[in-house]
C-alpha positions as CSV (number, residue, x, y, z in Angstrom):
1,M,-0.1,-0.1,0.2
2,I,1.1,3.8,-0.9
3,P,0.9,6.0,2.0
4,T,0.0,10.1,1.7
5,L,1.6,11.6,4.2
6,K,1.2,16.0,5.3
7,T,3.9,17.4,6.4
8,K,3.9,21.9,6.9
9,R,4.7,22.5,3.6
10,L,4.1,19.8,1.6
11,I,2.0,16.2,0.7
12,L,4.3,12.7,-0.3
13,R,0.8,11.2,-2.2
14,P,0.8,8.2,-5.3
15,M,2.2,9.3,-8.3
16,L,-0.9,9.8,-10.5
17,E,-0.6,9.8,-14.4
18,A,-1.9,13.5,-14.4
19,D,2.1,14.1,-12.4
20,F,4.0,12.7,-16.1
21,E,4.5,16.1,-17.5
22,S,5.8,17.5,-14.7
23,Y,8.0,14.3,-14.4
24,C,9.4,15.0,-17.1
25,D,10.4,18.8,-15.9
26,Y,13.3,17.2,-13.5
27,G,13.0,14.0,-14.6
28,M,15.2,15.1,-18.1
29,D,16.8,17.3,-16.8
30,P,20.5,17.2,-16.6
31,E,21.7,18.2,-13.8
32,V,19.2,16.8,-11.4
33,M,20.0,14.0,-13.2
34,K,23.7,13.6,-13.8
35,F,24.2,11.7,-10.3
36,I,21.5,9.4,-10.4
37,R,21.2,7.9,-15.0
38,P,21.7,8.8,-18.0
39,V,18.7,11.6,-19.1
40,G,17.3,9.5,-21.4
41,S,14.3,9.8,-24.6
42,K,11.2,10.5,-23.4
43,K,9.7,6.8,-24.1
44,E,12.4,5.5,-21.8
45,V,11.4,8.1,-18.5
46,K,7.8,7.0,-19.5
47,E,8.3,3.5,-18.9
48,A,10.5,5.1,-15.2
49,F,7.3,6.9,-14.4
50,T,5.1,3.7,-15.2
51,G,7.2,1.4,-12.7
52,F,6.7,4.2,-9.8
53,Q,2.3,4.0,-10.3
54,K,2.0,-0.4,-10.1
55,D,0.4,-1.8,-6.2
56,W,3.3,-1.3,-3.8
57,D,3.9,-4.6,-2.2
58,G,7.2,-5.0,-0.6
59,T,8.5,-7.1,-3.6
60,E,12.4,-6.6,-3.3
61,G,13.7,-4.0,-5.9
62,Q,10.6,-2.5,-6.7
63,W,10.9,1.5,-5.8
64,M,7.6,2.2,-3.6
65,A,7.8,6.3,-4.8
66,L,5.8,9.2,-3.5
67,A,5.2,12.1,-5.6
68,V,6.3,16.0,-3.3
69,E,3.7,18.1,-3.7
70,L,3.7,21.5,-2.2
71,I,0.4,22.4,-0.5
72,D,0.1,25.6,-1.8
73,T,0.8,25.4,-5.3
74,G,-0.1,21.8,-6.0
75,E,3.1,21.9,-7.7
76,L,4.9,18.1,-8.2
77,I,8.6,19.5,-7.0
78,G,10.3,15.8,-6.7
79,D,10.0,12.1,-5.9
80,I,11.0,10.3,-3.0
81,G,11.4,6.5,-2.7
82,F,12.4,3.3,-1.3
83,R,13.0,-0.8,-1.9
84,Y,14.1,-3.4,-0.1
85,S,17.6,-3.5,-1.7
86,N,18.1,-7.2,0.4
87,K,14.8,-9.0,2.1
88,A,16.2,-11.7,3.8
89,H,19.4,-9.5,5.0
90,E,16.1,-6.8,6.2
91,Q,18.1,-3.8,4.4
92,I,15.8,-0.6,2.9
93,E,17.0,1.9,0.6
94,L,16.2,5.6,-0.1
95,G,16.3,7.4,-3.0
96,Y,14.9,10.9,-4.6
97,K,15.5,13.5,-6.8
98,F,14.2,16.7,-6.8
99,N,13.2,19.7,-9.6
100,T,16.3,21.9,-9.5
101,N,14.1,25.3,-9.3
102,F,13.2,24.1,-5.8
103,H,16.8,22.8,-4.5
104,G,18.0,24.7,-1.3
105,K,14.7,24.9,0.4
106,G,14.2,22.6,3.0
107,Y,12.1,20.5,1.1
108,G,14.5,17.2,0.8
109,S,14.8,16.9,4.3
110,E,11.5,17.6,4.9
111,A,10.1,14.9,2.6
112,M,12.4,12.6,4.1
113,D,11.6,13.2,8.1
114,A,7.9,12.3,7.2
115,F,8.9,9.5,4.7
116,V,11.9,7.9,7.7
117,I,9.1,8.1,9.9
118,H,6.7,5.8,8.3
119,I,9.3,3.6,6.9
120,D,10.5,3.7,10.3
121,K,7.1,2.7,12.1
122,Y,5.2,0.4,8.6
123,W,8.1,-1.6,7.5
124,E,10.3,-4.3,8.8
125,F,14.3,-3.7,8.2
126,H,17.4,-3.8,10.0
127,K,19.6,-1.6,8.3
128,V,18.7,2.0,6.0
129,V,21.0,2.3,2.8
130,A,21.5,5.0,0.2
131,Y,23.9,5.4,-2.4
132,C,25.5,8.5,-3.9
133,D,27.7,10.0,-6.7
134,P,31.3,11.5,-4.2
135,R,30.3,14.6,-5.7
136,N,26.6,15.2,-5.2
137,T,27.0,16.3,-1.5
138,A,23.8,17.4,-1.3
139,S,22.9,13.9,-1.2
140,F,25.4,12.6,1.2
141,K,24.8,15.4,3.6
142,L,20.5,14.5,3.4
143,M,22.2,10.8,4.2
144,E,24.2,11.9,7.4
145,R,20.4,13.6,8.8
146,Y,19.6,10.8,9.4
147,G,22.9,8.9,11.1
148,M,23.6,7.2,8.0
149,V,27.9,6.6,7.7
150,K,29.6,6.5,4.9
151,E,30.3,2.6,5.2
152,G,32.6,2.6,1.1
153,H,33.9,4.6,-1.9
154,F,33.4,2.4,-4.5
155,T,36.2,3.2,-7.1
156,E,34.3,3.2,-10.9
157,H,32.0,1.2,-9.2
158,Y,29.1,2.0,-12.3
159,K,28.8,3.2,-16.0
160,M,27.1,6.2,-17.1
161,G,27.3,6.5,-20.9
162,D,30.2,6.0,-21.8
163,E,32.2,7.1,-18.4
164,W,32.9,5.2,-15.3
165,Q,31.6,6.8,-11.9
166,D,32.7,6.3,-8.0
167,E,30.2,5.7,-5.6
168,F,29.6,6.4,-1.7
169,A,28.1,4.0,0.7
170,Y,26.2,4.5,3.3
171,G,24.2,2.8,6.0
172,V,22.3,2.8,8.9
173,L,20.8,0.3,11.3
174,K,17.2,0.6,12.2
175,R,18.8,1.3,15.9
176,D,20.7,4.0,15.3
177,L,18.5,5.7,12.7
178,R,18.0,9.3,13.4
179,L,14.1,10.3,13.2
180,Y,12.7,14.2,12.7
181,G,9.3,15.6,13.2
């Protein structure tokens, strides 16, 4: 079941078909995607977007994504999500991306605060993990907010287009997870 959560300034809700064009505003933005994956064609982006709309049942590897919407304007400004990266080992992976027009305003922290509390309350896990490019300072600072620590620096760990990229691995055990809200 995909929840709807509300914060002071945001509604976190299931992604709707009507969100697709707004999703493309940031899901096809090279600045937003430079540390996530190469910007694809609109058809490829549509395939990824459609995956966010499937019923979520906790299947390992399937992302449960929530649209992040401004309460005041109803504008889609990003998305957050999690998946069981390894169910047998009770590991949950977090992910997020936001429209660059809304960076630096605390929306990422606000959305993730509510989401992490929800995950902590309703989903079984032993550890939360997240990954990012070492150049993505904003991403790993958000991970550190929840008590996540860098557990690995993988050199030339994955290929982005034609270039090899390094990757940081962050993690925190449930007992050490910091909650806000």
